[in-house]
Amino acid sequence: MKKLIALFMLFGILFSPMITKAQEETEETEADTTEEAAAPAPTPAPAPVMTDDDIVAEDLSFHQVIKDKFIEGDPTYMTPVLLCLILGLAVALERIITLNLSTTNTKKLLAKVESALEEGGIEAAKDVTKATRGPVASIFTQGLMRYSEGIDMVEKSIIAYGSVEMGRLEKGLVWISLFISLAPMLGFMGTVIGMIGAFDSIEAAGDISPSLVAGGIKIALLTTVAGLIVAIILQLFYNYCVAKIDSIVNDMEDASISLVDILVKHKLTR
């Protein structure tokens, strides 16, 4: 019995450090778990808040932006530039409509005139040209009216009346050209006046401060930009009108030569 007691005591001495260490590790694990559970959860980042300026910037339309810039540029200097744009566009649109209506299918017209000459003579051909719209038909009418005076007189009449028709086609282009030149000049005038106002502010304050000159410089830049934009827009319309007039004049010249050839052929075969 004493031996068994001694043996249990020996086992207790040997395994006591191991049991103690296991108990300490269990206590540390429980403590870590408790600390993690007690730690507060991370706070989520706040959602970005849109300010009133951001909302207003998104809601502004193109029309509103243009209106604001017009007011910022000072209506005193921006209004003349705007008038140049309105008047220039009005003249340009009128010219474009007129030129498009003046365009004639010369090949079809020549075929009708030649057919009328063969069937009804000069009077029938004149009826065809009078019923057709455009400068080419008007030239044909003038040439046919001089047919009895000879082919040379027909050619002179066509050339003379062709110059008249060309002048009518170019009518109004000088006004578009005027507004193209005037709009940037008015813009630059606003620029100069704005810079003068900025220097007056500097002189009155006796100090160069960005806040003093910012207003004058802003007016100067906005008026200049407005004048250049107007000039660019009107220049595009002007170039279109010039190209259209050149096309019509070329058709007039080619058709006139063809008409003379037809008249010569008709006179020889008559």
PDB file of C-alpha atoms in Angstrom:
ATOM      1  CA  MET A   1       0.000   0.000   0.000  1.00  0.00           C
ATOM      2  CA  LYS A   2       2.781   2.363   0.807  1.00  0.00           C
ATOM      3  CA  LYS A   3       4.373   1.525  -2.539  1.00  0.00           C
ATOM      4  CA  LEU A   4       1.174   2.445  -4.426  1.00  0.00           C
ATOM      5  CA  ILE A   5       0.925   5.770  -2.583  1.00  0.00           C
ATOM      6  CA  ALA A   6       4.569   6.493  -3.380  1.00  0.00           C
ATOM      7  CA  LEU A   7       3.975   5.598  -7.044  1.00  0.00           C
ATOM      8  CA  PHE A   8       0.964   7.996  -7.320  1.00  0.00           C
ATOM      9  CA  MET A   9       2.986  10.736  -5.699  1.00  0.00           C
ATOM     10  CA  LEU A  10       5.784  10.184  -8.239  1.00  0.00           C
ATOM     11  CA  PHE A  11       3.318  10.423 -11.182  1.00  0.00           C
ATOM     12  CA  GLY A  12       1.847  13.596  -9.653  1.00  0.00           C
ATOM     13  CA  ILE A  13       5.266  15.211  -9.429  1.00  0.00           C
ATOM     14  CA  LEU A  14       6.111  14.277 -13.059  1.00  0.00           C
ATOM     15  CA  PHE A  15       2.845  15.432 -14.698  1.00  0.00           C
ATOM     16  CA  SER A  16       2.139  18.483 -12.519  1.00  0.00           C
ATOM     17  CA  PRO A  17       4.114  21.004 -14.704  1.00  0.00           C
ATOM     18  CA  MET A  18       2.378  19.754 -17.886  1.00  0.00           C
ATOM     19  CA  ILE A  19      -1.102  20.129 -16.342  1.00  0.00           C
ATOM     20  CA  THR A  20      -0.259  23.598 -15.066  1.00  0.00           C
ATOM     21  CA  LYS A  21       0.999  24.710 -18.498  1.00  0.00           C
ATOM     22  CA  ALA A  22      -2.150  23.387 -20.230  1.00  0.00           C
ATOM     23  CA  GLN A  23      -4.325  25.279 -17.754  1.00  0.00           C
ATOM     24  CA  GLU A  24      -2.380  28.498 -18.379  1.00  0.00           C
ATOM     25  CA  GLU A  25      -2.751  28.143 -22.207  1.00  0.00           C
ATOM     26  CA  THR A  26      -6.514  27.545 -21.832  1.00  0.00           C
ATOM     27  CA  GLU A  27      -6.859  30.654 -19.670  1.00  0.00           C
ATOM     28  CA  GLU A  28      -4.900  32.782 -22.209  1.00  0.00           C
ATOM     29  CA  THR A  29      -7.097  31.545 -25.088  1.00  0.00           C
ATOM     30  CA  GLU A  30     -10.259  32.355 -23.173  1.00  0.00           C
ATOM     31  CA  ALA A  31      -8.918  35.817 -22.320  1.00  0.00           C
ATOM     32  CA  ASP A  32      -8.080  36.580 -25.981  1.00  0.00           C
ATOM     33  CA  THR A  33     -11.537  35.432 -27.063  1.00  0.00           C
ATOM     34  CA  THR A  34     -13.134  37.687 -24.452  1.00  0.00           C
ATOM     35  CA  GLU A  35     -11.078  40.703 -25.585  1.00  0.00           C
ATOM     36  CA  GLU A  36     -11.982  40.122 -29.239  1.00  0.00           C
ATOM     37  CA  ALA A  37     -15.664  39.840 -28.353  1.00  0.00           C
ATOM     38  CA  ALA A  38     -15.487  42.993 -26.253  1.00  0.00           C
ATOM     39  CA  ALA A  39     -13.670  45.020 -28.969  1.00  0.00           C
ATOM     40  CA  PRO A  40     -16.084  47.398 -30.836  1.00  0.00           C
ATOM     41  CA  ALA A  41     -16.887  46.679 -34.477  1.00  0.00           C
ATOM     42  CA  PRO A  42     -15.196  49.006 -37.022  1.00  0.00           C
ATOM     43  CA  THR A  43     -17.319  52.037 -37.870  1.00  0.00           C
ATOM     44  CA  PRO A  44     -18.223  52.228 -41.597  1.00  0.00           C
ATOM     45  CA  ALA A  45     -16.944  55.242 -43.509  1.00  0.00           C
ATOM     46  CA  PRO A  46     -19.600  57.933 -43.884  1.00  0.00           C
ATOM     47  CA  ALA A  47     -21.205  58.187 -47.330  1.00  0.00           C
ATOM     48  CA  PRO A  48     -20.157  61.257 -49.345  1.00  0.00           C
ATOM     49  CA  VAL A  49     -22.606  64.076 -48.942  1.00  0.00           C
ATOM     50  CA  MET A  50     -23.426  66.160 -52.043  1.00  0.00           C
ATOM     51  CA  THR A  51     -23.386  69.859 -51.431  1.00  0.00           C
ATOM     52  CA  ASP A  52     -25.848  72.333 -52.905  1.00  0.00           C
ATOM     53  CA  ASP A  53     -23.216  73.571 -55.364  1.00  0.00           C
ATOM     54  CA  ASP A  54     -22.741  70.055 -56.756  1.00  0.00           C
ATOM     55  CA  ILE A  55     -26.490  69.584 -57.176  1.00  0.00           C
ATOM     56  CA  VAL A  56     -26.863  72.946 -58.889  1.00  0.00           C
ATOM     57  CA  ALA A  57     -23.937  72.202 -61.217  1.00  0.00           C
ATOM     58  CA  GLU A  58     -25.537  68.943 -62.325  1.00  0.00           C
ATOM     59  CA  ASP A  59     -28.954  70.512 -62.854  1.00  0.00           C
ATOM     60  CA  LEU A  60     -27.705  73.386 -65.039  1.00  0.00           C
ATOM     61  CA  SER A  61     -28.635  72.962 -68.677  1.00  0.00           C
ATOM     62  CA  PHE A  62     -26.654  74.225 -71.658  1.00  0.00           C
ATOM     63  CA  HIS A  63     -29.121  77.081 -72.082  1.00  0.00           C
ATOM     64  CA  GLN A  64     -28.710  78.102 -68.442  1.00  0.00           C
ATOM     65  CA  VAL A  65     -24.917  78.022 -68.688  1.00  0.00           C
ATOM     66  CA  ILE A  66     -24.992  80.272 -71.764  1.00  0.00           C
ATOM     67  CA  LYS A  67     -27.365  82.630 -69.977  1.00  0.00           C
ATOM     68  CA  ASP A  68     -25.116  82.810 -66.915  1.00  0.00           C
ATOM     69  CA  LYS A  69     -22.032  83.497 -69.020  1.00  0.00           C
ATOM     70  CA  PHE A  70     -23.920  86.193 -70.925  1.00  0.00           C
ATOM     71  CA  ILE A  71     -24.781  87.936 -67.649  1.00  0.00           C
ATOM     72  CA  GLU A  72     -21.265  87.498 -66.265  1.00  0.00           C
ATOM     73  CA  GLY A  73     -19.786  89.011 -69.414  1.00  0.00           C
ATOM     74  CA  ASP A  74     -21.889  92.169 -68.888  1.00  0.00           C
ATOM     75  CA  PRO A  75     -24.941  92.532 -71.171  1.00  0.00           C
ATOM     76  CA  THR A  76     -23.685  95.987 -72.203  1.00  0.00           C
ATOM     77  CA  TYR A  77     -20.874  94.383 -74.215  1.00  0.00           C
ATOM     78  CA  MET A  78     -22.441  90.997 -74.943  1.00  0.00           C
ATOM     79  CA  THR A  79     -25.678  92.345 -76.470  1.00  0.00           C
ATOM     80  CA  PRO A  80     -24.029  93.847 -79.605  1.00  0.00           C
ATOM     81  CA  VAL A  81     -22.226  90.549 -80.193  1.00  0.00           C
ATOM     82  CA  LEU A  82     -25.518  88.675 -79.842  1.00  0.00           C
ATOM     83  CA  LEU A  83     -27.182  91.038 -82.327  1.00  0.00           C
ATOM     84  CA  CYS A  84     -24.420  90.307 -84.832  1.00  0.00           C
ATOM     85  CA  LEU A  85     -25.132  86.595 -84.464  1.00  0.00           C
ATOM     86  CA  ILE A  86     -28.908  86.985 -84.857  1.00  0.00           C
ATOM     87  CA  LEU A  87     -28.743  89.324 -87.862  1.00  0.00           C
ATOM     88  CA  GLY A  88     -25.952  87.329 -89.507  1.00  0.00           C
ATOM     89  CA  LEU A  89     -27.852  84.062 -89.128  1.00  0.00           C
ATOM     90  CA  ALA A  90     -31.027  85.662 -90.499  1.00  0.00           C
ATOM     91  CA  VAL A  91     -29.243  86.850 -93.652  1.00  0.00           C
ATOM     92  CA  ALA A  92     -27.352  83.571 -94.018  1.00  0.00           C
ATOM     93  CA  LEU A  93     -30.490  81.429 -93.738  1.00  0.00           C
ATOM     94  CA  GLU A  94     -32.314  83.626 -96.249  1.00  0.00           C
ATOM     95  CA  ARG A  95     -29.421  83.249 -98.685  1.00  0.00           C
ATOM     96  CA  ILE A  96     -29.237  79.493 -98.209  1.00  0.00           C
ATOM     97  CA  ILE A  97     -32.954  79.062 -98.891  1.00  0.00           C
ATOM     98  CA  THR A  98     -32.777  81.333-101.952  1.00  0.00           C
ATOM     99  CA  LEU A  99     -29.728  79.582-103.374  1.00  0.00           C
ATOM    100  CA  ASN A 100     -31.233  76.146-102.915  1.00  0.00           C
ATOM    101  CA  LEU A 101     -34.402  77.270-104.684  1.00  0.00           C
ATOM    102  CA  SER A 102     -32.259  78.707-107.495  1.00  0.00           C
ATOM    103  CA  THR A 103     -30.622  75.362-108.199  1.00  0.00           C
ATOM    104  CA  THR A 104     -31.830  73.914-111.520  1.00  0.00           C
ATOM    105  CA  ASN A 105     -31.361  70.556-113.184  1.00  0.00           C
ATOM    106  CA  THR A 106     -29.661  71.968-116.284  1.00  0.00           C
ATOM    107  CA  LYS A 107     -29.520  68.679-118.182  1.00  0.00           C
ATOM    108  CA  LYS A 108     -33.263  68.183-117.819  1.00  0.00           C
ATOM    109  CA  LEU A 109     -33.945  71.800-118.789  1.00  0.00           C
ATOM    110  CA  LEU A 110     -31.748  71.585-121.892  1.00  0.00           C
ATOM    111  CA  ALA A 111     -33.541  68.425-122.970  1.00  0.00           C
ATOM    112  CA  LYS A 112     -36.916  70.162-122.606  1.00  0.00           C
ATOM    113  CA  VAL A 113     -35.735  73.223-124.544  1.00  0.00           C
ATOM    114  CA  GLU A 114     -34.340  71.125-127.366  1.00  0.00           C
ATOM    115  CA  SER A 115     -37.544  69.086-127.559  1.00  0.00           C
ATOM    116  CA  ALA A 116     -39.658  72.263-127.558  1.00  0.00           C
ATOM    117  CA  LEU A 117     -37.531  73.762-130.354  1.00  0.00           C
ATOM    118  CA  GLU A 118     -38.058  70.702-132.510  1.00  0.00           C
ATOM    119  CA  GLU A 119     -41.795  70.556-131.852  1.00  0.00           C
ATOM    120  CA  GLY A 120     -42.943  74.190-131.507  1.00  0.00           C
ATOM    121  CA  GLY A 121     -40.011  76.434-132.312  1.00  0.00           C
ATOM    122  CA  ILE A 122     -38.660  79.385-130.319  1.00  0.00           C
ATOM    123  CA  GLU A 123     -41.991  80.348-128.742  1.00  0.00           C
ATOM    124  CA  ALA A 124     -42.464  76.857-127.326  1.00  0.00           C
ATOM    125  CA  ALA A 125     -38.898  76.911-125.952  1.00  0.00           C
ATOM    126  CA  LYS A 126     -39.534  80.303-124.315  1.00  0.00           C
ATOM    127  CA  ASP A 127     -42.660  78.927-122.669  1.00  0.00           C
ATOM    128  CA  VAL A 128     -40.572  76.128-121.175  1.00  0.00           C
ATOM    129  CA  THR A 129     -37.888  78.480-119.800  1.00  0.00           C
ATOM    130  CA  LYS A 130     -40.431  80.952-118.414  1.00  0.00           C
ATOM    131  CA  ALA A 131     -42.180  78.154-116.554  1.00  0.00           C
ATOM    132  CA  THR A 132     -38.896  77.023-114.961  1.00  0.00           C
ATOM    133  CA  ARG A 133     -37.540  78.683-111.828  1.00  0.00           C
ATOM    134  CA  GLY A 134     -33.914  79.717-111.396  1.00  0.00           C
ATOM    135  CA  PRO A 135     -31.200  81.910-112.938  1.00  0.00           C
ATOM    136  CA  VAL A 136     -30.323  79.354-115.624  1.00  0.00           C
ATOM    137  CA  ALA A 137     -33.865  79.436-116.999  1.00  0.00           C
ATOM    138  CA  SER A 138     -33.864  83.249-116.875  1.00  0.00           C
ATOM    139  CA  ILE A 139     -30.683  83.370-118.947  1.00  0.00           C
ATOM    140  CA  PHE A 140     -32.191  80.959-121.449  1.00  0.00           C
ATOM    141  CA  THR A 141     -35.251  83.199-121.758  1.00  0.00           C
ATOM    142  CA  GLN A 142     -33.121  86.266-122.479  1.00  0.00           C
ATOM    143  CA  GLY A 143     -31.097  84.382-125.061  1.00  0.00           C
ATOM    144  CA  LEU A 144     -34.185  83.008-126.825  1.00  0.00           C
ATOM    145  CA  MET A 145     -35.710  86.492-126.974  1.00  0.00           C
ATOM    146  CA  ARG A 146     -32.684  87.620-129.028  1.00  0.00           C
ATOM    147  CA  TYR A 147     -32.739  84.628-131.344  1.00  0.00           C
ATOM    148  CA  SER A 148     -34.107  86.616-134.285  1.00  0.00           C
ATOM    149  CA  GLU A 149     -31.086  88.980-134.111  1.00  0.00           C
ATOM    150  CA  GLY A 150     -28.547  86.226-134.640  1.00  0.00           C
ATOM    151  CA  ILE A 151     -26.410  83.849-132.618  1.00  0.00           C
ATOM    152  CA  ASP A 152     -23.850  86.543-131.758  1.00  0.00           C
ATOM    153  CA  MET A 153     -26.541  88.664-130.147  1.00  0.00           C
ATOM    154  CA  VAL A 154     -27.795  85.629-128.249  1.00  0.00           C
ATOM    155  CA  GLU A 155     -24.325  85.061-126.799  1.00  0.00           C
ATOM    156  CA  LYS A 156     -23.932  88.722-125.778  1.00  0.00           C
ATOM    157  CA  SER A 157     -27.355  88.706-124.175  1.00  0.00           C
ATOM    158  CA  ILE A 158     -26.556  85.544-122.228  1.00  0.00           C
ATOM    159  CA  ILE A 159     -23.233  86.971-120.987  1.00  0.00           C
ATOM    160  CA  ALA A 160     -24.770  90.303-119.965  1.00  0.00           C
ATOM    161  CA  TYR A 161     -27.744  88.796-118.200  1.00  0.00           C
ATOM    162  CA  GLY A 162     -25.495  86.179-116.596  1.00  0.00           C
ATOM    163  CA  SER A 163     -23.643  88.991-114.784  1.00  0.00           C
ATOM    164  CA  VAL A 164     -26.972  90.343-113.546  1.00  0.00           C
ATOM    165  CA  GLU A 165     -27.999  86.944-112.198  1.00  0.00           C
ATOM    166  CA  MET A 166     -24.646  86.454-110.540  1.00  0.00           C
ATOM    167  CA  GLY A 167     -25.068  89.785-108.750  1.00  0.00           C
ATOM    168  CA  ARG A 168     -28.468  88.653-107.497  1.00  0.00           C
ATOM    169  CA  LEU A 169     -26.998  85.425-106.195  1.00  0.00           C
ATOM    170  CA  GLU A 170     -24.291  87.300-104.265  1.00  0.00           C
ATOM    171  CA  LYS A 171     -26.808  89.703-102.770  1.00  0.00           C
ATOM    172  CA  GLY A 172     -26.602  89.732 -98.979  1.00  0.00           C
ATOM    173  CA  LEU A 173     -23.171  88.130 -98.675  1.00  0.00           C
ATOM    174  CA  VAL A 174     -21.618  91.496 -97.906  1.00  0.00           C
ATOM    175  CA  TRP A 175     -23.764  91.709 -94.759  1.00  0.00           C
ATOM    176  CA  ILE A 176     -22.647  88.293 -93.567  1.00  0.00           C
ATOM    177  CA  SER A 177     -19.045  89.360 -94.164  1.00  0.00           C
ATOM    178  CA  LEU A 178     -19.699  92.552 -92.185  1.00  0.00           C
ATOM    179  CA  PHE A 179     -21.014  90.656 -89.161  1.00  0.00           C
ATOM    180  CA  ILE A 180     -18.085  88.216 -89.346  1.00  0.00           C
ATOM    181  CA  SER A 181     -15.686  91.148 -89.021  1.00  0.00           C
ATOM    182  CA  LEU A 182     -17.780  93.158 -86.581  1.00  0.00           C
ATOM    183  CA  ALA A 183     -18.402  90.473 -83.942  1.00  0.00           C
ATOM    184  CA  PRO A 184     -14.723  89.946 -82.967  1.00  0.00           C
ATOM    185  CA  MET A 185     -14.168  93.716 -83.016  1.00  0.00           C
ATOM    186  CA  LEU A 186     -17.002  94.233 -80.540  1.00  0.00           C
ATOM    187  CA  GLY A 187     -15.609  91.409 -78.429  1.00  0.00           C
ATOM    188  CA  PHE A 188     -12.157  92.991 -78.407  1.00  0.00           C
ATOM    189  CA  MET A 189     -13.704  96.341 -77.509  1.00  0.00           C
ATOM    190  CA  GLY A 190     -15.282  94.706 -74.466  1.00  0.00           C
ATOM    191  CA  THR A 191     -11.865  93.251 -73.675  1.00  0.00           C
ATOM    192  CA  VAL A 192     -10.173  96.632 -73.769  1.00  0.00           C
ATOM    193  CA  ILE A 193     -12.891  98.286 -71.704  1.00  0.00           C
ATOM    194  CA  GLY A 194     -12.723  95.476 -69.143  1.00  0.00           C
ATOM    195  CA  MET A 195      -8.957  95.818 -68.845  1.00  0.00           C
ATOM    196  CA  ILE A 196      -9.283  99.582 -68.433  1.00  0.00           C
ATOM    197  CA  GLY A 197     -11.756  98.986 -65.598  1.00  0.00           C
ATOM    198  CA  ALA A 198      -9.325  96.534 -63.986  1.00  0.00           C
ATOM    199  CA  PHE A 199      -6.469  99.069 -64.080  1.00  0.00           C
ATOM    200  CA  ASP A 200      -8.766 101.768 -62.716  1.00  0.00           C
ATOM    201  CA  SER A 201      -9.530  99.489 -59.765  1.00  0.00           C
ATOM    202  CA  ILE A 202      -5.815  98.929 -59.187  1.00  0.00           C
ATOM    203  CA  GLU A 203      -5.140 102.661 -59.330  1.00  0.00           C
ATOM    204  CA  ALA A 204      -7.951 103.450 -56.898  1.00  0.00           C
ATOM    205  CA  ALA A 205      -6.863 100.758 -54.410  1.00  0.00           C
ATOM    206  CA  GLY A 206      -3.151 101.470 -54.750  1.00  0.00           C
ATOM    207  CA  ASP A 207      -2.426  97.763 -54.611  1.00  0.00           C
ATOM    208  CA  ILE A 208      -2.457  94.846 -57.038  1.00  0.00           C
ATOM    209  CA  SER A 209      -4.910  92.274 -55.718  1.00  0.00           C
ATOM    210  CA  PRO A 210      -6.414  89.385 -57.698  1.00  0.00           C
ATOM    211  CA  SER A 211      -9.873  90.209 -56.402  1.00  0.00           C
ATOM    212  CA  LEU A 212      -9.629  93.738 -57.787  1.00  0.00           C
ATOM    213  CA  VAL A 213      -8.774  92.778 -61.358  1.00  0.00           C
ATOM    214  CA  ALA A 214     -10.653  89.464 -61.585  1.00  0.00           C
ATOM    215  CA  GLY A 215     -13.970  91.068 -62.558  1.00  0.00           C
ATOM    216  CA  GLY A 216     -12.536  93.204 -65.357  1.00  0.00           C
ATOM    217  CA  ILE A 217     -10.431  90.385 -66.768  1.00  0.00           C
ATOM    218  CA  LYS A 218     -13.415  88.011 -66.707  1.00  0.00           C
ATOM    219  CA  ILE A 219     -15.536  90.466 -68.700  1.00  0.00           C
ATOM    220  CA  ALA A 220     -12.673  90.886 -71.138  1.00  0.00           C
ATOM    221  CA  LEU A 221     -12.253  87.155 -71.721  1.00  0.00           C
ATOM    222  CA  LEU A 222     -15.978  86.406 -72.030  1.00  0.00           C
ATOM    223  CA  THR A 223     -16.603  89.152 -74.590  1.00  0.00           C
ATOM    224  CA  THR A 224     -13.623  88.040 -76.641  1.00  0.00           C
ATOM    225  CA  VAL A 225     -14.752  84.416 -76.647  1.00  0.00           C
ATOM    226  CA  ALA A 226     -18.300  85.415 -77.585  1.00  0.00           C
ATOM    227  CA  GLY A 227     -17.102  87.508 -80.525  1.00  0.00           C
ATOM    228  CA  LEU A 228     -14.867  84.735 -81.835  1.00  0.00           C
ATOM    229  CA  ILE A 229     -17.629  82.106 -81.543  1.00  0.00           C
ATOM    230  CA  VAL A 230     -20.048  84.318 -83.495  1.00  0.00           C
ATOM    231  CA  ALA A 231     -17.440  84.919 -86.205  1.00  0.00           C
ATOM    232  CA  ILE A 232     -16.725  81.187 -86.536  1.00  0.00           C
ATOM    233  CA  ILE A 233     -20.412  80.284 -86.860  1.00  0.00           C
ATOM    234  CA  LEU A 234     -21.104  82.959 -89.472  1.00  0.00           C
ATOM    235  CA  GLN A 235     -17.937  82.073 -91.389  1.00  0.00           C
ATOM    236  CA  LEU A 236     -19.214  78.524 -91.872  1.00  0.00           C
ATOM    237  CA  PHE A 237     -22.500  79.802 -93.333  1.00  0.00           C
ATOM    238  CA  TYR A 238     -20.654  82.320 -95.506  1.00  0.00           C
ATOM    239  CA  ASN A 239     -18.385  79.658 -96.987  1.00  0.00           C
ATOM    240  CA  TYR A 240     -21.387  77.442 -97.717  1.00  0.00           C
ATOM    241  CA  CYS A 241     -23.123  80.286 -99.567  1.00  0.00           C
ATOM    242  CA  VAL A 242     -20.005  81.080-101.595  1.00  0.00           C
ATOM    243  CA  ALA A 243     -19.569  77.425-102.575  1.00  0.00           C
ATOM    244  CA  LYS A 244     -23.244  77.212-103.574  1.00  0.00           C
ATOM    245  CA  ILE A 245     -22.966  80.355-105.721  1.00  0.00           C
ATOM    246  CA  ASP A 246     -19.863  79.013-107.466  1.00  0.00           C
ATOM    247  CA  SER A 247     -21.702  75.795-108.256  1.00  0.00           C
ATOM    248  CA  ILE A 248     -24.695  77.667-109.727  1.00  0.00           C
ATOM    249  CA  VAL A 249     -22.457  79.975-111.782  1.00  0.00           C
ATOM    250  CA  ASN A 250     -20.610  77.002-113.233  1.00  0.00           C
ATOM    251  CA  ASP A 251     -23.916  75.423-114.196  1.00  0.00           C
ATOM    252  CA  MET A 252     -24.994  78.708-115.794  1.00  0.00           C
ATOM    253  CA  GLU A 253     -21.852  78.891-117.923  1.00  0.00           C
ATOM    254  CA  ASP A 254     -22.019  75.262-119.037  1.00  0.00           C
ATOM    255  CA  ALA A 255     -25.737  75.491-119.781  1.00  0.00           C
ATOM    256  CA  SER A 256     -25.265  78.724-121.761  1.00  0.00           C
ATOM    257  CA  ILE A 257     -22.701  77.099-124.026  1.00  0.00           C
ATOM    258  CA  SER A 258     -24.981  74.104-124.525  1.00  0.00           C
ATOM    259  CA  LEU A 259     -27.930  76.397-125.338  1.00  0.00           C
ATOM    260  CA  VAL A 260     -25.945  78.218-128.022  1.00  0.00           C
ATOM    261  CA  ASP A 261     -24.964  74.879-129.554  1.00  0.00           C
ATOM    262  CA  ILE A 262     -28.612  73.788-129.574  1.00  0.00           C
ATOM    263  CA  LEU A 263     -29.705  77.069-131.214  1.00  0.00           C
ATOM    264  CA  VAL A 264     -27.013  76.775-133.878  1.00  0.00           C
ATOM    265  CA  LYS A 265     -28.083  73.211-134.574  1.00  0.00           C
ATOM    266  CA  HIS A 266     -31.753  74.241-134.721  1.00  0.00           C
ATOM    267  CA  LYS A 267     -31.002  77.123-137.113  1.00  0.00           C
ATOM    268  CA  LEU A 268     -28.982  74.938-139.418  1.00  0.00           C
ATOM    269  CA  THR A 269     -31.602  72.188-139.549  1.00  0.00           C
ATOM    270  CA  ARG A 270     -34.568  74.505-139.767  1.00  0.00           C
TER     271      ARG A 270
END
